[in-house]
Amino acid sequence: MLTSDKFHDECGVVAIYANPEAEKLAYLGLHALQHRGQESAGIVTSNGMTLNMHKSMGLVADIFNTQELAKLHGALAIGHTRYSTAGDSALLNAQPILVQSNKGMMALAHNGNLVNAGEIRARMEAQGSIFQTSSDTEVIVHLIAQSKEHTLPEAMADALRRVEGAFSLVMISPDRIFAARDPRGFRPLAMGRIPASPGDKQGTVVFASETCAFDLIGAIYEREVKPGELIVVGPEGITSRFYATPLTQASCIFEHVYFSRPDSRVFGRPVQESREELGRQLAREAPVEADVVVPVPDSGVTAAVGYAAESGIPFRFALIRNHYVGRTFIEPSQSVRDFGVKLKLNPVRSLLEGKRVILIDDSIVRGTTSRKIVRMIRNAGAKEVHMRISCPPTISPCFYGVDTPSKKQLIAANKTVLEIRDYVGADSLAYLSLSGMKTACGDGEKTTYCTACYTGKYPTNWVDVEDIQPAEMGKQ
């Protein structure tokens, strides 16, 4: 299996209310969010009476065909696409999670990590609760079912007040869609609307992790779900309430650096704008004499455009990515050096030979892939390789819904910038400053960001990562 030396966002969510083809729109929405998780996906729909679900391991387009979607026909839908590190039992943790409870049928899909999930789960299991998965999302379902509140919206608000950490979630009951974000607004969740067709009584209300999903299904972006807000869409219309007082916002800045698609608007700001400005800021802070600016595709492309524009050095696609690399492959028996990277990337020798190259990427995690790419560019004839990274050194793991290695595996937590330069084999290496990154992403304008992975200062009480994800399987 190919492993990427990149952070992985844990998942994407989508919800559709009041559309005769809700299941198809959910499928298309998940397709647009596929980059947020490629391990499993699922859709739950309502026909007004009952909920129907289909979920499986794999990519969205492979899981849902015409026949499967026909079985899910309904006017309401939620969907989830997931990145997971779990092994054989990963299907157990695929979402949405569907239950029949004392509050009726409901299904929930969640992006994030609850830092107190282990503690709540242990308490519930001691009281006799039986968990079907090792996902912290199931903790929310149990809290809703056990709430003394009588209505589902009140029970959901009660449950959300008891959990701590990052969550952007959507939930479905037979006649309602729910959407909520945690009080710090760690992960994104946007609300939009598909205008009513002639003859229809009402338009369709939609929610998604990123607005690129809206573009595909013809929805118009309206606003972000606010931190601490619970929105309920049902027969009575749209109701909004704050189940908790919003706290100091700590939205994940890495959504702008890498996770989100550049054609999305996230936390109220165009991602493309942030990424280009990250590159421009990097060019101001870390200039170097060179002949070409080359991005590591696809992660460094937009920042490289900004760096080239600011520096006046020509931008060139001198690394070509193979978009058809599957999850498994057959290696030649005669071992080929750097085979995994060569399978995904190939240099354009004519653009690199004899050139001083500025190589742009969004991050260095372990450093292993960067080292192979620098070697590949040198082997293609480059005279010099200067590496520039469009964010600060990553020194701490994330506990809020991002799959990051432990501190001992993060190269920047264990080596100086000069040592990392020597390890990856570059002639020079520079990272963007923390202040430069914040400025580029508009920190303080529409949101303030969580930068814990660069500073080690966490917005919530620090919890050991083993407590959050028991048996390495508690991820969303």
Short mmCIF file of N, CA and C in Angstrom, two decimals, residues 244-345:
data_model
loop_
_atom_site.label_atom_id
_atom_site.label_comp_id
_atom_site.label_asym_id
_atom_site.label_seq_id
_atom_site.Cartn_x
_atom_site.Cartn_y
_atom_site.Cartn_z
N ALA A 244 -24.13 26.05 23.37
CA ALA A 244 -23.04 26.41 24.29
C ALA A 244 -22.52 27.78 23.90
N THR A 245 -21.96 28.47 24.87
CA THR A 245 -21.37 29.77 24.59
C THR A 245 -20.14 29.58 23.72
N PRO A 246 -20.07 30.29 22.58
CA PRO A 246 -18.87 30.16 21.75
C PRO A 246 -17.62 30.56 22.54
N LEU A 247 -16.56 29.78 22.38
CA LEU A 247 -15.29 30.06 23.06
C LEU A 247 -14.36 30.77 22.08
N THR A 248 -13.17 31.10 22.52
CA THR A 248 -12.20 31.72 21.61
C THR A 248 -12.02 30.80 20.40
N GLN A 249 -12.23 31.35 19.22
CA GLN A 249 -12.19 30.49 18.04
C GLN A 249 -10.80 29.93 17.80
N ALA A 250 -10.77 28.67 17.38
CA ALA A 250 -9.50 27.98 17.14
C ALA A 250 -9.67 27.09 15.91
N SER A 251 -10.01 27.73 14.79
CA SER A 251 -10.22 26.97 13.56
C SER A 251 -8.89 26.46 13.02
N CYS A 252 -8.90 25.26 12.46
CA CYS A 252 -7.67 24.59 12.01
C CYS A 252 -7.05 25.33 10.83
N ILE A 253 -5.89 25.93 11.03
CA ILE A 253 -5.26 26.70 9.95
C ILE A 253 -4.77 25.80 8.83
N PHE A 254 -4.58 24.50 9.15
CA PHE A 254 -4.09 23.58 8.12
C PHE A 254 -5.14 23.32 7.04
N GLU A 255 -6.42 23.64 7.34
CA GLU A 255 -7.44 23.59 6.28
C GLU A 255 -7.04 24.51 5.13
N HIS A 256 -6.49 25.68 5.48
CA HIS A 256 -6.07 26.63 4.45
C HIS A 256 -4.70 26.28 3.87
N VAL A 257 -3.85 25.71 4.70
CA VAL A 257 -2.50 25.36 4.22
C VAL A 257 -2.57 24.18 3.26
N TYR A 258 -3.39 23.16 3.58
CA TYR A 258 -3.32 21.92 2.79
C TYR A 258 -4.63 21.17 2.61
N PHE A 259 -5.41 20.95 3.69
CA PHE A 259 -6.52 20.00 3.61
C PHE A 259 -7.56 20.34 2.55
N SER A 260 -8.10 21.53 2.63
CA SER A 260 -9.25 21.88 1.80
C SER A 260 -8.86 22.04 0.34
N ARG A 261 -9.84 21.81 -0.53
CA ARG A 261 -9.58 22.06 -1.94
C ARG A 261 -9.46 23.56 -2.18
N PRO A 262 -8.57 23.98 -3.09
CA PRO A 262 -8.38 25.42 -3.29
C PRO A 262 -9.61 26.13 -3.83
N ASP A 263 -10.57 25.38 -4.40
CA ASP A 263 -11.80 26.01 -4.92
C ASP A 263 -12.88 26.12 -3.85
N SER A 264 -12.55 25.79 -2.60
CA SER A 264 -13.52 25.90 -1.51
C SER A 264 -13.38 27.23 -0.77
N ARG A 265 -14.48 27.61 -0.13
CA ARG A 265 -14.47 28.70 0.85
C ARG A 265 -14.58 28.03 2.21
N VAL A 266 -13.60 28.24 3.05
CA VAL A 266 -13.55 27.57 4.35
C VAL A 266 -13.35 28.61 5.44
N PHE A 267 -14.13 28.50 6.51
CA PHE A 267 -14.14 29.49 7.60
C PHE A 267 -14.41 30.88 7.03
N GLY A 268 -15.24 30.94 5.97
CA GLY A 268 -15.64 32.21 5.39
C GLY A 268 -14.61 32.85 4.49
N ARG A 269 -13.54 32.11 4.14
CA ARG A 269 -12.44 32.71 3.36
C ARG A 269 -12.06 31.78 2.21
N PRO A 270 -11.84 32.33 0.99
CA PRO A 270 -11.42 31.48 -0.14
C PRO A 270 -10.05 30.86 0.12
N VAL A 271 -9.96 29.54 -0.02
CA VAL A 271 -8.71 28.82 0.24
C VAL A 271 -7.63 29.24 -0.76
N GLN A 272 -8.01 29.41 -2.01
CA GLN A 272 -7.05 29.81 -3.05
C GLN A 272 -6.32 31.10 -2.66
N GLU A 273 -7.09 32.05 -2.13
CA GLU A 273 -6.54 33.34 -1.72
C GLU A 273 -5.48 33.15 -0.62
N SER A 274 -5.83 32.31 0.36
CA SER A 274 -4.88 32.06 1.46
C SER A 274 -3.60 31.41 0.94
N ARG A 275 -3.76 30.40 0.08
CA ARG A 275 -2.59 29.64 -0.36
C ARG A 275 -1.65 30.47 -1.22
N GLU A 276 -2.21 31.27 -2.10
CA GLU A 276 -1.35 32.14 -2.92
C GLU A 276 -0.59 33.12 -2.03
N GLU A 277 -1.30 33.65 -1.03
CA GLU A 277 -0.67 34.61 -0.13
C GLU A 277 0.40 33.94 0.74
N LEU A 278 0.18 32.67 1.08
CA LEU A 278 1.23 31.92 1.81
C LEU A 278 2.51 31.88 0.98
N GLY A 279 2.35 31.63 -0.33
CA GLY A 279 3.51 31.60 -1.23
C GLY A 279 4.17 32.95 -1.37
N ARG A 280 3.36 34.00 -1.50
CA ARG A 280 3.91 35.36 -1.62
C ARG A 280 4.70 35.74 -0.35
N GLN A 281 4.11 35.43 0.79
CA GLN A 281 4.74 35.75 2.07
C GLN A 281 6.07 34.99 2.21
N LEU A 282 6.06 33.74 1.75
CA LEU A 282 7.27 32.91 1.79
C LEU A 282 8.37 33.51 0.91
N ALA A 283 7.98 34.05 -0.24
CA ALA A 283 8.96 34.67 -1.15
C ALA A 283 9.55 35.93 -0.51
N ARG A 284 8.73 36.66 0.26
CA ARG A 284 9.25 37.86 0.94
C ARG A 284 10.20 37.48 2.07
N GLU A 285 9.85 36.43 2.80
CA GLU A 285 10.64 36.04 3.97
C GLU A 285 11.90 35.25 3.62
N ALA A 286 11.82 34.44 2.56
CA ALA A 286 12.92 33.52 2.26
C ALA A 286 13.27 33.55 0.78
N PRO A 287 13.75 34.70 0.28
CA PRO A 287 14.12 34.78 -1.14
C PRO A 287 15.41 34.02 -1.40
N VAL A 288 15.60 33.59 -2.63
CA VAL A 288 16.85 32.94 -3.03
C VAL A 288 16.99 33.10 -4.54
N GLU A 289 18.22 33.27 -5.00
CA GLU A 289 18.45 33.38 -6.44
C GLU A 289 18.27 32.01 -7.08
N ALA A 290 17.41 31.96 -8.10
CA ALA A 290 17.13 30.68 -8.74
C ALA A 290 16.58 30.91 -10.13
N ASP A 291 16.41 29.81 -10.87
CA ASP A 291 15.93 29.88 -12.25
C ASP A 291 14.46 29.49 -12.40
N VAL A 292 14.00 28.54 -11.56
CA VAL A 292 12.61 28.07 -11.68
C VAL A 292 12.02 27.82 -10.29
N VAL A 293 10.69 28.03 -10.20
CA VAL A 293 9.93 27.67 -9.01
C VAL A 293 9.11 26.43 -9.37
N VAL A 294 9.31 25.35 -8.61
CA VAL A 294 8.67 24.06 -8.92
C VAL A 294 7.84 23.60 -7.72
N PRO A 295 6.55 23.33 -7.92
CA PRO A 295 5.74 22.82 -6.80
C PRO A 295 5.85 21.31 -6.68
N VAL A 296 5.71 20.81 -5.44
CA VAL A 296 5.46 19.39 -5.24
C VAL A 296 3.95 19.21 -5.44
N PRO A 297 3.54 18.48 -6.49
CA PRO A 297 2.10 18.36 -6.74
C PRO A 297 1.48 17.36 -5.77
N ASP A 298 0.20 17.56 -5.38
CA ASP A 298 -0.59 18.75 -5.66
C ASP A 298 -0.48 19.75 -4.51
N SER A 299 0.19 19.32 -3.43
CA SER A 299 0.15 20.07 -2.18
C SER A 299 0.81 21.45 -2.26
N GLY A 300 1.82 21.59 -3.11
CA GLY A 300 2.53 22.87 -3.13
C GLY A 300 2.17 23.79 -4.27
N VAL A 301 1.20 23.40 -5.10
CA VAL A 301 0.96 24.12 -6.36
C VAL A 301 0.56 25.57 -6.14
N THR A 302 -0.48 25.82 -5.35
CA THR A 302 -0.99 27.19 -5.23
C THR A 302 0.01 28.10 -4.53
N ALA A 303 0.67 27.59 -3.50
CA ALA A 303 1.70 28.39 -2.83
C ALA A 303 2.84 28.71 -3.80
N ALA A 304 3.19 27.76 -4.67
CA ALA A 304 4.25 28.00 -5.65
C ALA A 304 3.86 29.08 -6.65
N VAL A 305 2.58 29.12 -7.01
CA VAL A 305 2.08 30.19 -7.90
C VAL A 305 2.32 31.54 -7.23
N GLY A 306 2.00 31.63 -5.93
CA GLY A 306 2.20 32.88 -5.19
C GLY A 306 3.67 33.24 -5.06
N TYR A 307 4.53 32.23 -4.79
CA TYR A 307 5.96 32.48 -4.66
C TYR A 307 6.55 32.99 -5.98
N ALA A 308 6.16 32.35 -7.08
CA ALA A 308 6.66 32.76 -8.39
C ALA A 308 6.21 34.18 -8.74
N ALA A 309 4.94 34.48 -8.44
CA ALA A 309 4.41 35.82 -8.76
C ALA A 309 5.14 36.90 -7.97
N GLU A 310 5.40 36.62 -6.69
CA GLU A 310 6.05 37.62 -5.83
C GLU A 310 7.54 37.77 -6.17
N SER A 311 8.20 36.66 -6.50
CA SER A 311 9.65 36.69 -6.73
C SER A 311 10.02 37.05 -8.17
N GLY A 312 9.07 36.85 -9.09
CA GLY A 312 9.37 37.08 -10.50
C GLY A 312 10.13 35.94 -11.16
N ILE A 313 10.32 34.84 -10.41
CA ILE A 313 11.02 33.66 -10.96
C ILE A 313 9.98 32.77 -11.64
N PRO A 314 10.26 32.25 -12.84
CA PRO A 314 9.24 31.49 -13.58
C PRO A 314 8.76 30.24 -12.83
N PHE A 315 7.46 30.02 -12.91
CA PHE A 315 6.81 28.83 -12.35
C PHE A 315 6.83 27.73 -13.40
N ARG A 316 7.21 26.52 -13.01
CA ARG A 316 7.20 25.40 -13.96
C ARG A 316 6.69 24.13 -13.29
N PHE A 317 5.82 23.40 -13.98
CA PHE A 317 5.40 22.08 -13.53
C PHE A 317 6.50 21.09 -13.94
N ALA A 318 7.52 20.99 -13.13
CA ALA A 318 8.65 20.12 -13.48
C ALA A 318 8.59 18.78 -12.77
N LEU A 319 7.57 18.59 -11.93
CA LEU A 319 7.27 17.27 -11.37
C LEU A 319 5.86 16.90 -11.80
N ILE A 320 5.73 15.81 -12.50
CA ILE A 320 4.43 15.39 -13.02
C ILE A 320 3.88 14.27 -12.16
N ARG A 321 2.63 14.44 -11.73
CA ARG A 321 2.02 13.46 -10.84
C ARG A 321 1.19 12.46 -11.64
N ASN A 322 1.33 11.19 -11.31
CA ASN A 322 0.46 10.15 -11.87
C ASN A 322 -0.79 10.07 -11.01
N HIS A 323 -1.93 10.42 -11.58
CA HIS A 323 -3.18 10.47 -10.81
C HIS A 323 -3.84 9.10 -10.70
N TYR A 324 -3.25 8.08 -11.27
CA TYR A 324 -3.94 6.79 -11.31
C TYR A 324 -3.23 5.72 -10.48
N VAL A 325 -2.54 6.18 -9.45
CA VAL A 325 -1.88 5.23 -8.55
C VAL A 325 -2.92 4.64 -7.61
N GLY A 326 -3.04 3.34 -7.62
CA GLY A 326 -4.01 2.69 -6.74
C GLY A 326 -3.45 2.52 -5.35
N ARG A 327 -4.23 1.89 -4.47
CA ARG A 327 -3.80 1.69 -3.10
C ARG A 327 -2.80 0.53 -2.99
N THR A 328 -2.81 -0.36 -3.97
CA THR A 328 -1.85 -1.46 -3.95
C THR A 328 -1.12 -1.49 -5.29
N PHE A 329 0.08 -2.03 -5.30
CA PHE A 329 0.83 -2.12 -6.55
C PHE A 329 1.83 -3.25 -6.43
N ILE A 330 2.32 -3.69 -7.56
CA ILE A 330 3.31 -4.78 -7.60
C ILE A 330 4.68 -4.17 -7.83
N GLU A 331 5.57 -4.37 -6.90
CA GLU A 331 6.93 -3.83 -7.05
C GLU A 331 7.77 -4.81 -7.86
N PRO A 332 8.72 -4.29 -8.63
CA PRO A 332 9.64 -5.19 -9.33
C PRO A 332 10.49 -5.94 -8.31
N SER A 333 10.81 -7.18 -8.60
CA SER A 333 11.60 -7.97 -7.65
C SER A 333 12.99 -7.37 -7.47
N GLN A 334 13.52 -6.81 -8.56
CA GLN A 334 14.78 -6.07 -8.46
C GLN A 334 14.44 -4.71 -7.88
N SER A 335 14.79 -4.50 -6.62
CA SER A 335 14.34 -3.30 -5.91
C SER A 335 14.77 -2.03 -6.65
N VAL A 336 13.82 -1.12 -6.85
CA VAL A 336 14.08 0.16 -7.50
C VAL A 336 14.12 1.22 -6.41
N ARG A 337 15.20 1.98 -6.36
CA ARG A 337 15.34 2.99 -5.31
C ARG A 337 14.22 4.04 -5.43
N ASP A 338 13.64 4.42 -4.29
CA ASP A 338 12.58 5.44 -4.24
C ASP A 338 11.37 5.06 -5.09
N PHE A 339 11.08 3.77 -5.19
CA PHE A 339 10.03 3.29 -6.09
C PHE A 339 8.67 3.95 -5.80
N GLY A 340 8.31 4.02 -4.51
CA GLY A 340 7.00 4.57 -4.16
C GLY A 340 6.81 6.00 -4.64
N VAL A 341 7.85 6.83 -4.50
CA VAL A 341 7.76 8.22 -4.96
C VAL A 341 7.77 8.27 -6.48
N LYS A 342 8.61 7.44 -7.11
CA LYS A 342 8.65 7.43 -8.58
C LYS A 342 7.31 7.00 -9.18
N LEU A 343 6.62 6.15 -8.47
CA LEU A 343 5.31 5.69 -8.96
C LEU A 343 4.33 6.86 -9.03
N LYS A 344 4.51 7.82 -8.11
CA LYS A 344 3.57 8.94 -8.03
C LYS A 344 4.06 10.19 -8.76
N LEU A 345 5.39 10.40 -8.78
CA LEU A 345 5.95 11.63 -9.35
C LEU A 345 7.07 11.30 -10.32
#
